[in-house]
Coordinates of C-alpha atoms in Angstrom, one line a residue:
M1398 CA 103.1 94.3 121.8
P1399 CA 105.5 97.6 121.9
G1400 CA 105.1 100.1 119.6
T1401 CA 102.7 98.3 118.4
L1402 CA 99.6 99.8 115.7
Q1403 CA 96.2 100.7 117.8
V1404 CA 92.8 101.3 116.4
R1405 CA 90.1 104.1 117.9
L1406 CA 86.6 101.5 119.4
P1407 CA 83.2 102.9 118.6
R1408 CA 83.0 103.1 122.3
G1409 CA 86.1 105.0 122.6
G1410 CA 89.6 103.9 123.7
W1411 CA 92.0 102.0 122.2
T1412 CA 92.7 98.5 121.3
D1413 CA 95.9 97.1 120.0
L1414 CA 96.3 95.2 116.1
R1415 CA 97.3 91.6 117.0
P1416 CA 97.3 90.5 112.2
P1417 CA 98.2 86.8 112.4
A1418 CA 102.0 86.8 110.9
D1419 CA 101.3 85.8 107.7
A1420 CA 98.8 88.6 107.7
F1421 CA 98.9 92.4 106.4
V1422 CA 97.2 95.3 107.8
C1423 CA 95.8 98.2 105.1
N1424 CA 94.2 100.9 106.7
L1425 CA 91.3 102.5 105.1
G1426 CA 90.1 106.0 104.6
D1427 CA 86.4 107.5 104.9
A1428 CA 86.0 107.3 100.6
M1429 CA 86.8 103.7 100.5
A1430 CA 84.1 103.4 104.1
R1431 CA 81.7 105.4 101.6
W1432 CA 82.6 103.5 98.1
T1433 CA 82.1 100.1 99.7
G1434 CA 78.7 101.5 101.9
G1435 CA 80.0 100.7 104.7
R1436 CA 81.6 97.3 104.4
W1437 CA 84.6 98.1 104.8
A1438 CA 85.3 100.8 107.9
S1439 CA 87.8 103.4 108.2
T1440 CA 89.5 103.4 111.7
L1441 CA 91.3 106.4 113.4
H1442 CA 94.3 104.5 114.2
R1443 CA 97.5 105.3 116.3
V1444 CA 101.0 103.9 116.8
A1445 CA 101.9 103.5 119.8
N1446 CA 105.1 104.2 121.8
P1447 CA 107.2 101.8 122.9
P1448 CA 107.4 101.8 127.3
E1449 CA 110.3 103.3 128.9
G1450 CA 113.5 100.6 128.9
A1451 CA 111.3 98.0 126.3
P1452 CA 113.4 96.2 124.0
Q1453 CA 113.7 97.6 120.5
R1454 CA 112.5 95.5 117.8
D1455 CA 112.3 96.2 114.0
R1456 CA 109.2 97.0 112.3
I1457 CA 108.8 97.7 108.5
S1458 CA 105.6 100.4 107.5
L1459 CA 105.0 101.1 104.2
V1460 CA 102.3 104.3 103.2
F1461 CA 100.8 104.5 99.5
F1462 CA 97.7 106.5 99.1
H1463 CA 95.8 106.2 96.1
Q1464 CA 92.3 107.5 95.4
P1465 CA 89.9 107.5 92.2
N1466 CA 89.7 110.4 90.1
Y1467 CA 88.0 113.2 91.4
D1468 CA 84.4 112.6 89.1
A1469 CA 83.8 108.7 90.2
L1470 CA 80.6 108.4 91.1
L1471 CA 81.2 107.0 95.5
N1472 CA 78.3 105.1 94.6
G1473 CA 78.8 101.7 96.2
I1474 CA 81.3 98.8 95.0
F1475 CA 79.4 95.7 96.0
E1476 CA 75.4 97.1 96.1
D1477 CA 73.9 100.9 95.7
A1478 CA 74.6 103.0 98.4
G1479 CA 72.1 105.4 97.4
D1480 CA 72.9 109.1 96.8
A1481 CA 75.8 108.6 94.7
V1482 CA 78.5 111.6 95.4
T1483 CA 81.2 112.2 93.3
L1484 CA 84.8 111.7 95.1
A1485 CA 85.7 116.0 95.1
E1486 CA 82.3 116.1 96.9
H1487 CA 82.6 113.7 99.4
Y1488 CA 86.1 115.8 100.1
I1489 CA 84.2 119.1 100.1
E1490 CA 82.3 117.7 102.8
K1491 CA 84.5 116.2 104.7
I1492 CA 86.4 119.7 104.6
H1493 CA 83.4 121.8 105.3
L1494 CA 81.8 119.0 108.5
A1495 CA 85.9 119.7 109.7
A1496 CA 86.0 123.4 109.9
G1497 CA 82.3 123.1 111.8
A1498 CA 80.4 125.1 108.8
G1499 CA 78.5 122.0 108.7
P1500 CA 77.4 119.4 105.7
A1501 CA 78.6 121.6 102.4
P1502 CA 76.4 123.5 100.1
S1503 CA 74.7 121.8 97.3
S1504 CA 76.2 122.7 93.8
A1505 CA 74.7 125.2 91.1
A1506 CA 74.5 121.8 88.7
D1507 CA 72.1 119.7 91.7
E1508 CA 69.6 122.6 90.8

């Protein structure tokens, strides 16, 4: 399908998403994956460009970002996920890891 949404496979490579005609796709972020104890996955995704000369098609893409308060505990919606962290702690940890700085230092409140 030209210009389709693709998701990254766990072992690498990409696959086209082909939802049923009466469905929609919802991309989730890392905080939701952590909040659900991994039941719902955060998936790297992209939209593939249609090949040269492919017929044009209409496409609708709506974007909505939402997150809980920064002090919300991400301890598992479905079951206790063990080490609960706040959204703020999760976000700071992601920034440290993305910067190659390793895990974020624990806060003084933990000591």
